[in-house]
PDB file of C-alpha atoms in Angstrom:
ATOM      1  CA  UNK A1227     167.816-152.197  20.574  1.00 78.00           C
ATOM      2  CA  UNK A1228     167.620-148.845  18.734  1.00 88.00           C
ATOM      3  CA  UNK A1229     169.429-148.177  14.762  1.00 93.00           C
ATOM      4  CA  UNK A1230     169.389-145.387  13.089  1.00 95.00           C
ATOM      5  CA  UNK A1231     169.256-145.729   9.579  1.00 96.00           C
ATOM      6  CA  UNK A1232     170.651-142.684   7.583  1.00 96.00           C
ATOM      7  CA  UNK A1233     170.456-143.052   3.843  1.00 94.00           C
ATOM      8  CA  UNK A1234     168.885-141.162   1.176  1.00 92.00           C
ATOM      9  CA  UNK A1235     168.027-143.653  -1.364  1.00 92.00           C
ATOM     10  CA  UNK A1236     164.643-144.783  -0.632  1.00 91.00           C
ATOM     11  CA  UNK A1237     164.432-147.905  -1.933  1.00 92.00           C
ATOM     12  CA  UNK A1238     167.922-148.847   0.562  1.00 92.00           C
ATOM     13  CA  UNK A1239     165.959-147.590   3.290  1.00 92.00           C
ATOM     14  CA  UNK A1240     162.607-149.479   2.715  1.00 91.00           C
ATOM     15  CA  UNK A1241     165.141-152.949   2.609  1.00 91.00           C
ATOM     16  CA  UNK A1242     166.959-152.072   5.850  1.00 93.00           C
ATOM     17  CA  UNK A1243     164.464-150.716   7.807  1.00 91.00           C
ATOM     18  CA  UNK A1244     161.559-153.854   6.476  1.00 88.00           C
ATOM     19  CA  UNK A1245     164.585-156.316   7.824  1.00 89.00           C
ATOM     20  CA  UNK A1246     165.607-154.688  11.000  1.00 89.00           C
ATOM     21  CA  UNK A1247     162.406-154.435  12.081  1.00 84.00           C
ATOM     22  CA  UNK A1248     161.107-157.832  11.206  1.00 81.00           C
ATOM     23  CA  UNK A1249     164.735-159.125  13.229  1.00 82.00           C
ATOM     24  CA  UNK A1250     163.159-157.231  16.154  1.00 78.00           C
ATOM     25  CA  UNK A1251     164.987-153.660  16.601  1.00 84.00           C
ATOM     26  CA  UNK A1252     163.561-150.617  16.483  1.00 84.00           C
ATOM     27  CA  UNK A1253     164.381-148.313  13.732  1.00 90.00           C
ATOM     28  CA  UNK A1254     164.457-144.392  12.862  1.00 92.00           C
ATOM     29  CA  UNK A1255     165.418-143.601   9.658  1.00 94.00           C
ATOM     30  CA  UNK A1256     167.257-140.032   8.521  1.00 95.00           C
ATOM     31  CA  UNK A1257     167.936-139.085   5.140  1.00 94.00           C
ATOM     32  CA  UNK A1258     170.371-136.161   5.236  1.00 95.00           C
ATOM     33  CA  UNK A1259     173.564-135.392   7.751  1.00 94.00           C
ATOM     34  CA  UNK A1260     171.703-132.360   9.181  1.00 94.00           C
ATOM     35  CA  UNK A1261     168.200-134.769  10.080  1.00 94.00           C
ATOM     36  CA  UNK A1262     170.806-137.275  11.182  1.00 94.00           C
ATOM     37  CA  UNK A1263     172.741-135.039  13.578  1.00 93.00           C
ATOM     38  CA  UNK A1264     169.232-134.064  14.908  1.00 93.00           C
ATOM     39  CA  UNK A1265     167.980-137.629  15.561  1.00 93.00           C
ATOM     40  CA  UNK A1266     171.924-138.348  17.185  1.00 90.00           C
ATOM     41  CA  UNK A1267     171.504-135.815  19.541  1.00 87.00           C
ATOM     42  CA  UNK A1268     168.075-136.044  20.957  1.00 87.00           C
ATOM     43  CA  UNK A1269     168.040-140.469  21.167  1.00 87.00           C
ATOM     44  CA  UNK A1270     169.565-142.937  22.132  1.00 85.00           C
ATOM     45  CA  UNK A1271     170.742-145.071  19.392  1.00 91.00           C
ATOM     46  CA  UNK A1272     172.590-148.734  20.082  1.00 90.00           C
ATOM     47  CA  UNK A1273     173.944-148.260  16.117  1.00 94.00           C
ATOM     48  CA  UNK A1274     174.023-146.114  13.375  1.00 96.00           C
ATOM     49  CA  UNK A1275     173.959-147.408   9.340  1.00 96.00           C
ATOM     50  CA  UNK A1276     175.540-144.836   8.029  1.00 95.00           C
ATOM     51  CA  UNK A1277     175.507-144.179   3.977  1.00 94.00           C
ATOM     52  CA  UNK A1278     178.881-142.337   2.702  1.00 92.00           C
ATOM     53  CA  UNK A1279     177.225-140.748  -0.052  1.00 92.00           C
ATOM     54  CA  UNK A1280     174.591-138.037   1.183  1.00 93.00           C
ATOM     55  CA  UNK A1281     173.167-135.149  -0.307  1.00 93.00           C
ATOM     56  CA  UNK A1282     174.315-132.544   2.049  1.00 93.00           C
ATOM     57  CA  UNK A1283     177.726-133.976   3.362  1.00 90.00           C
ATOM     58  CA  UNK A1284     179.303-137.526   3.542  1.00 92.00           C
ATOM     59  CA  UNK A1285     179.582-140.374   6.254  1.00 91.00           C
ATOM     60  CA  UNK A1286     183.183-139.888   7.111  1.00 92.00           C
ATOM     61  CA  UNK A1287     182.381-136.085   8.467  1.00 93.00           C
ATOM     62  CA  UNK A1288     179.317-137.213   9.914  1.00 93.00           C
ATOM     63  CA  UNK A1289     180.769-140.163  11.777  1.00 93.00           C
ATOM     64  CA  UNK A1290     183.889-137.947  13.110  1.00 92.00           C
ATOM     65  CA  UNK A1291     181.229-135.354  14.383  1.00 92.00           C
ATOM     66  CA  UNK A1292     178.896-137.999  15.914  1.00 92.00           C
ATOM     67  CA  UNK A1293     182.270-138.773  18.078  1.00 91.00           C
ATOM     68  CA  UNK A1294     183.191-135.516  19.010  1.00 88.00           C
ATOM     69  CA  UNK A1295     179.447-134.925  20.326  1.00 89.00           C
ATOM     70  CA  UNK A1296     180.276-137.944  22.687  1.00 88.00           C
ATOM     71  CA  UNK A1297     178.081-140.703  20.764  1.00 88.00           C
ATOM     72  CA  UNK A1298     179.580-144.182  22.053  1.00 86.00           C
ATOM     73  CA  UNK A1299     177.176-146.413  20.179  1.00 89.00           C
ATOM     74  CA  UNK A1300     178.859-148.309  17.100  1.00 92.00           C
ATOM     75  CA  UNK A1301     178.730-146.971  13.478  1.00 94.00           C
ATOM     76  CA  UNK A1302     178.612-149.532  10.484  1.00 95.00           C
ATOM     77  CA  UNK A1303     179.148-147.451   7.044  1.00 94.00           C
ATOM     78  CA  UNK A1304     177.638-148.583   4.137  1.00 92.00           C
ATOM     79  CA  UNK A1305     179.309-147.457   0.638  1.00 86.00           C
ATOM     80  CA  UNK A1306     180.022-148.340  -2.921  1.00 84.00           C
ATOM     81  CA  UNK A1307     183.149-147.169  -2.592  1.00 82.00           C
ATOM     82  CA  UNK A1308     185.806-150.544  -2.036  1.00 76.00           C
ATOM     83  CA  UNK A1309     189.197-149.180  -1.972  1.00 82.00           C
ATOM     84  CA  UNK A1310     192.131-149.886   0.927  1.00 83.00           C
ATOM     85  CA  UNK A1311     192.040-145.882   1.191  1.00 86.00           C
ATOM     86  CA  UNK A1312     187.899-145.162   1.512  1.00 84.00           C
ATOM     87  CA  UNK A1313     187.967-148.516   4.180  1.00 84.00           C
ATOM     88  CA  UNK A1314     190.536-146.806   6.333  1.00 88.00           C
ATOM     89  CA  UNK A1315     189.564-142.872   5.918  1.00 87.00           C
ATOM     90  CA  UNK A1316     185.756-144.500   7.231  1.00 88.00           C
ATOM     91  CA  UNK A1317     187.170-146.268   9.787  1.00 89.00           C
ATOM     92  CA  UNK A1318     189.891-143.168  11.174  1.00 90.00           C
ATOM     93  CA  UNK A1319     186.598-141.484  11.078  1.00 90.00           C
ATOM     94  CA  UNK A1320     185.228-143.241  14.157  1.00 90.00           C
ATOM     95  CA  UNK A1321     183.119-146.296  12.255  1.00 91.00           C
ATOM     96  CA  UNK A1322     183.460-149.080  13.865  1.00 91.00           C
ATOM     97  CA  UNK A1323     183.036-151.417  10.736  1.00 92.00           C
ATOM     98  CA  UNK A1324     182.671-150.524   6.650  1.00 91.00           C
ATOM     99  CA  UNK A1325     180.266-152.772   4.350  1.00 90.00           C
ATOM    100  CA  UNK A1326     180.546-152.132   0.383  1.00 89.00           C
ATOM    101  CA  UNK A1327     177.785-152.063  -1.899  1.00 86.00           C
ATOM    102  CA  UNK A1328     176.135-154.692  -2.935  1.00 87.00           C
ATOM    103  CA  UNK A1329     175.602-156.820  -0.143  1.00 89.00           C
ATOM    104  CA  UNK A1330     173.101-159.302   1.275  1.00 91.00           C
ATOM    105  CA  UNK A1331     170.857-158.487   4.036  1.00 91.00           C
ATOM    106  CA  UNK A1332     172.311-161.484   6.059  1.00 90.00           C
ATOM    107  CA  UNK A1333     175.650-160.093   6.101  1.00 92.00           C
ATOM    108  CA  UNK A1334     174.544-157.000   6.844  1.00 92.00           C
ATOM    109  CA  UNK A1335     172.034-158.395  10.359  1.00 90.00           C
ATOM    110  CA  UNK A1336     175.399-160.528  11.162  1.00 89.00           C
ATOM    111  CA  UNK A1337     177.965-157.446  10.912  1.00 90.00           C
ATOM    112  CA  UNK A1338     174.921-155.296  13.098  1.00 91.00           C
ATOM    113  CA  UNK A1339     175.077-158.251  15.610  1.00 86.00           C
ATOM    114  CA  UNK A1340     178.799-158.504  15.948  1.00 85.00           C
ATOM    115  CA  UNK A1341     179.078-154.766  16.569  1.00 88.00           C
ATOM    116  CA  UNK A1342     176.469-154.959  19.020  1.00 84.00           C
ATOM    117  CA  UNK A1343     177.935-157.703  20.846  1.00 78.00           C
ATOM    118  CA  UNK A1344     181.434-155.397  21.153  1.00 74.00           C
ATOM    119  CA  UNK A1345     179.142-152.893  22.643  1.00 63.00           C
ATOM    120  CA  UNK A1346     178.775-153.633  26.179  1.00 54.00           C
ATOM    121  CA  UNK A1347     180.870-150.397  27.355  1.00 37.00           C
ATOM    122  CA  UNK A1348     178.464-148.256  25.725  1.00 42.00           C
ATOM    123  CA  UNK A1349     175.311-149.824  26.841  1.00 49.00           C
ATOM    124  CA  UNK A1350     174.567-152.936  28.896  1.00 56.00           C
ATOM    125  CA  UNK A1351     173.368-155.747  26.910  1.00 68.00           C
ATOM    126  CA  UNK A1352     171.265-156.764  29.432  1.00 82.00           C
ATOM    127  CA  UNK A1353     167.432-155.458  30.692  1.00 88.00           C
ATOM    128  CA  UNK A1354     165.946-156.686  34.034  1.00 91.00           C
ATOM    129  CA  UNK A1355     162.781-155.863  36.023  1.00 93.00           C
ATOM    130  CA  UNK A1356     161.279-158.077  38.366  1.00 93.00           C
ATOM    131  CA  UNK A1357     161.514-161.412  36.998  1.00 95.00           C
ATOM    132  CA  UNK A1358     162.461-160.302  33.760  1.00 95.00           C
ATOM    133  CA  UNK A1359     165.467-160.674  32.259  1.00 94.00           C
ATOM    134  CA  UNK A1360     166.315-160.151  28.830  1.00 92.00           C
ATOM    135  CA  UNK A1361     169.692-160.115  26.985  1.00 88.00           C
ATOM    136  CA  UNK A1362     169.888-157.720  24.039  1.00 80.00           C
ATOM    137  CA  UNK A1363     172.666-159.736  21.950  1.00 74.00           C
ATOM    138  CA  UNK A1364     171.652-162.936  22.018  1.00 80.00           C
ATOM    139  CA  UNK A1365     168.215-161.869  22.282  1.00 84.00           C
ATOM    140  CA  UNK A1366     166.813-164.199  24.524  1.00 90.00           C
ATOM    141  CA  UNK A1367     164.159-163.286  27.514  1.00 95.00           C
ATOM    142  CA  UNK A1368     164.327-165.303  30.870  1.00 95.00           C
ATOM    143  CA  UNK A1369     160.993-165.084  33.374  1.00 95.00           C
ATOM    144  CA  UNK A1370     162.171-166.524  36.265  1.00 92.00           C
ATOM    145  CA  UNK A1371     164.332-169.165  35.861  1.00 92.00           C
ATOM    146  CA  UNK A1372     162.299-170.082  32.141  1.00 92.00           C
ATOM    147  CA  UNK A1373     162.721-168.842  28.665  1.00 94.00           C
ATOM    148  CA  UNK A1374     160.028-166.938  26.929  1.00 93.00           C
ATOM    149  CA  UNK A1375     158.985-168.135  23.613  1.00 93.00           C
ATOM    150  CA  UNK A1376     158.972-164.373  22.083  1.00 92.00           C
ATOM    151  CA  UNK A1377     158.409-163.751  18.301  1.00 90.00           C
ATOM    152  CA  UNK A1378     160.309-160.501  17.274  1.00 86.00           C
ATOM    153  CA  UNK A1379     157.474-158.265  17.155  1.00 88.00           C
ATOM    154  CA  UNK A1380     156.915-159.570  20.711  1.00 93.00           C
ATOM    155  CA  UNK A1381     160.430-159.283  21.942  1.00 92.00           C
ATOM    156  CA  UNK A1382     160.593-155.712  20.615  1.00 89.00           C
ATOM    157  CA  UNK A1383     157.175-154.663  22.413  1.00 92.00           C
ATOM    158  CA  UNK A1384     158.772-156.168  25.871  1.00 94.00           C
ATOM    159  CA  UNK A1385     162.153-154.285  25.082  1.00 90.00           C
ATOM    160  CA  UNK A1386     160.134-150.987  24.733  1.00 89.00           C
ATOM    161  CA  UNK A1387     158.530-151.587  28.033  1.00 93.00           C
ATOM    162  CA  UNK A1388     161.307-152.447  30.150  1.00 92.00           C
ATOM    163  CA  UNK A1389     163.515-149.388  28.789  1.00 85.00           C
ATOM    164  CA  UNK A1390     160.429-147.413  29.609  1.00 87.00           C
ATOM    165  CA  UNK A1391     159.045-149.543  33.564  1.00 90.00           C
ATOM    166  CA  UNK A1392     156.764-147.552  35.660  1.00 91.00           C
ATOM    167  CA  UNK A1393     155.593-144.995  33.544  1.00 91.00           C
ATOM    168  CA  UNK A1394     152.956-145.113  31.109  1.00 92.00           C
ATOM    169  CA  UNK A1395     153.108-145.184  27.106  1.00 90.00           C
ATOM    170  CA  UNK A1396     150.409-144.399  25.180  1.00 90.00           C
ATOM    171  CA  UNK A1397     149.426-146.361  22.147  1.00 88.00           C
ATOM    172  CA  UNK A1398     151.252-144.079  19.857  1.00 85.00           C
ATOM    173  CA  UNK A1399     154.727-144.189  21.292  1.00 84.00           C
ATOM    174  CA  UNK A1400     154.427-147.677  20.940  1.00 88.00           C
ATOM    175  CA  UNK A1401     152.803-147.578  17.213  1.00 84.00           C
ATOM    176  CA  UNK A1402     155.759-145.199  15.829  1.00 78.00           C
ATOM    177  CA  UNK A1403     158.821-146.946  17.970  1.00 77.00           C
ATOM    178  CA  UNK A1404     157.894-150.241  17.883  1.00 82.00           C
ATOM    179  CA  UNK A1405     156.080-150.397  14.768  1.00 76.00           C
ATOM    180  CA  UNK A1406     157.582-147.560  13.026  1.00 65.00           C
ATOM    181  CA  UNK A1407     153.958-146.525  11.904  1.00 62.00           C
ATOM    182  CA  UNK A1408     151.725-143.689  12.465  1.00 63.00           C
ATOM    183  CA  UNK A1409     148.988-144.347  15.330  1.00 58.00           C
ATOM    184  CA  UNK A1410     145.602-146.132  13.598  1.00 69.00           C
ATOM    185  CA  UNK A1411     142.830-145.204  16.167  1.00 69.00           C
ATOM    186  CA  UNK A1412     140.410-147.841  14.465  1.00 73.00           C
ATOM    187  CA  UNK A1413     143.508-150.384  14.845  1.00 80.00           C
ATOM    188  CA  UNK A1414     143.599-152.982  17.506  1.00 87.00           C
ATOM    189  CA  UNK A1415     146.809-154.382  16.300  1.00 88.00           C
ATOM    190  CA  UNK A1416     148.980-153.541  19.576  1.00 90.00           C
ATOM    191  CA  UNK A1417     146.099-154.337  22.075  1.00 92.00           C
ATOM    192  CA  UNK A1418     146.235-158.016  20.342  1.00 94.00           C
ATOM    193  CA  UNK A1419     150.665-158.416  20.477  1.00 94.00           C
ATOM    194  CA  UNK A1420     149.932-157.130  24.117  1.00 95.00           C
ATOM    195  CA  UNK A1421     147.490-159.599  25.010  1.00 95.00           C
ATOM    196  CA  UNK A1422     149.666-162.440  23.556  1.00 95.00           C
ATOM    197  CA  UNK A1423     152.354-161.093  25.134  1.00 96.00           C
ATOM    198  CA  UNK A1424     150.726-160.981  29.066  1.00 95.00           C
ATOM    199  CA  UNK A1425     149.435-164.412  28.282  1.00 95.00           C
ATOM    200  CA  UNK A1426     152.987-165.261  27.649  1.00 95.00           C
ATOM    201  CA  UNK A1427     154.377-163.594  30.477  1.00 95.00           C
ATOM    202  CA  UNK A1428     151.481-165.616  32.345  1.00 94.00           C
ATOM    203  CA  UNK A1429     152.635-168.712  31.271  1.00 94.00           C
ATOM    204  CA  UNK A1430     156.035-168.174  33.863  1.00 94.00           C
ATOM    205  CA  UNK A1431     155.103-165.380  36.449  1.00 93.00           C
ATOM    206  CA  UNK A1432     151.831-164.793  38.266  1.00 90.00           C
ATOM    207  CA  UNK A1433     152.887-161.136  38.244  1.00 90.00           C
ATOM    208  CA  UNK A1434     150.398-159.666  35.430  1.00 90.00           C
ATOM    209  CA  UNK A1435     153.731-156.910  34.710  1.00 94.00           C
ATOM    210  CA  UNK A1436     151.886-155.242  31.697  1.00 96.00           C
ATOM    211  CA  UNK A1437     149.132-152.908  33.116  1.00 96.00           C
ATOM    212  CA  UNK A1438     146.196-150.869  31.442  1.00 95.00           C
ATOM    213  CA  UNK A1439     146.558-147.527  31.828  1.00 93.00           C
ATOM    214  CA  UNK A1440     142.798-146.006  31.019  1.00 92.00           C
ATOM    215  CA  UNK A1441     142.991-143.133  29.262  1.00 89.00           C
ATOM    216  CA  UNK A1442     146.923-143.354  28.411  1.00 89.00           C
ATOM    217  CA  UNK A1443     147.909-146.919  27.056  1.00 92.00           C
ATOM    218  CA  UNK A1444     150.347-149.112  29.358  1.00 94.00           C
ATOM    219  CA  UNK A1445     152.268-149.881  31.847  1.00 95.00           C
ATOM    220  CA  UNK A1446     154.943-151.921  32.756  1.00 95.00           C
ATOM    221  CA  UNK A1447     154.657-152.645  37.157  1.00 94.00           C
ATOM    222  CA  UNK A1448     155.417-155.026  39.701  1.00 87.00           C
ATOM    223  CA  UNK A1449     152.538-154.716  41.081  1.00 74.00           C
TER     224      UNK A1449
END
């Protein structure tokens, strides 16, 4: 699944962004309303962490215009501000949930699950291709009637490729949106989490799935 991070402190954004990815999603990060509204409108994001306090606007106008451009994902604002009357301005604003400053990461990855698991009218929680089956909440992955032993990095690589089945990505879509890293040509970093990951996909299927694309990168086929 896909968050958008928008804060501008950078130290808040190195912690969220170092434990959502390491929990498996795939993270863009946006520092100001106006880089923010840009991201909104040209992804798709499962959930937005949304900081109230930005340096060209706030969360609560942001969030309200998110929902009147039609976003349906869930919104989880993150603030320092505690009072009865911030909690329910952010929420009539069209957040979904409010988390005050300080807080621990773990509440933070449990709040992000919750809303995620609310969010099966905006987005099916479920991928499937072939064989493959894998369910976004609880984020297991079934290969025929088996369950894959995925690590995150793993699960996030396979989640990549079935969003994206029978066309080819290169190895720099998958370096900046499953990594969230800038393409290292001298790197073999993703052609070693894709071999473990066709061995693993071996291991239940005699389907090889995860094709080599020369020239491009990889594919995802039935063939």
């Amino acid at each position: 699944m896909r968050i958008l991070v928008v804060d501008d402190e950078k130290k808040m954004v190195m912690f969220l962004k170092k434990g959502l990815v390491e929990a498996g999603y795939s993270v863009d990060v946006a520092q100001s309303v106006s880089s923010a509204d840009a991201l909104q409108g040209a992804n798709d994001y499962d959930l937005i962490l949304l900081d109230v306090m930005l340096p060209d606007g706030n969360g609560f106008d942001a969030a309200r215009k998110f929902r009147s451009d039609g976003y349906a994902g869930q919104i989880l604002l993150l603030t320092a501000m505690s009072s009865t009357k911030d909690k329910v301005r952010g929420l009539d604003s069209g957040a979904d949930d409010y988390l005050t400053k300080p807080f621990s990461f773990d509440e933070l990855l449990a709040r992000v699950r919750a809303l995620l698991r609310r969010s099966g009218t905006a987005q099916s929680p479920m991928l499937e291709y072939g064989v493959i089956k894998m369910d976004l909440v609880k984020r297991v992955v079934r290969i025929g009637s088996d369950d894959a032993a995925l690590t995150a990095k793993e699960f996030a690589l396979l989640e990549y490729f079935l969003r994206n089945a029978d066309r080819p990505v290169s190895r720099t879509e998958l370096s900046e949106h499953v990594w969230d890293i800038h393409f290292d040509p001298g790197s073999n970093v993703i052609d070693v989490y894709i071999n473990n990951l066709r061995k693993k996909i071996a291991q239940h299927t005699k389907n090889k799935y995860i094709h080599t694309v020369v020239g491009v990168g990889y594919a995802l086929r039935k063939e």
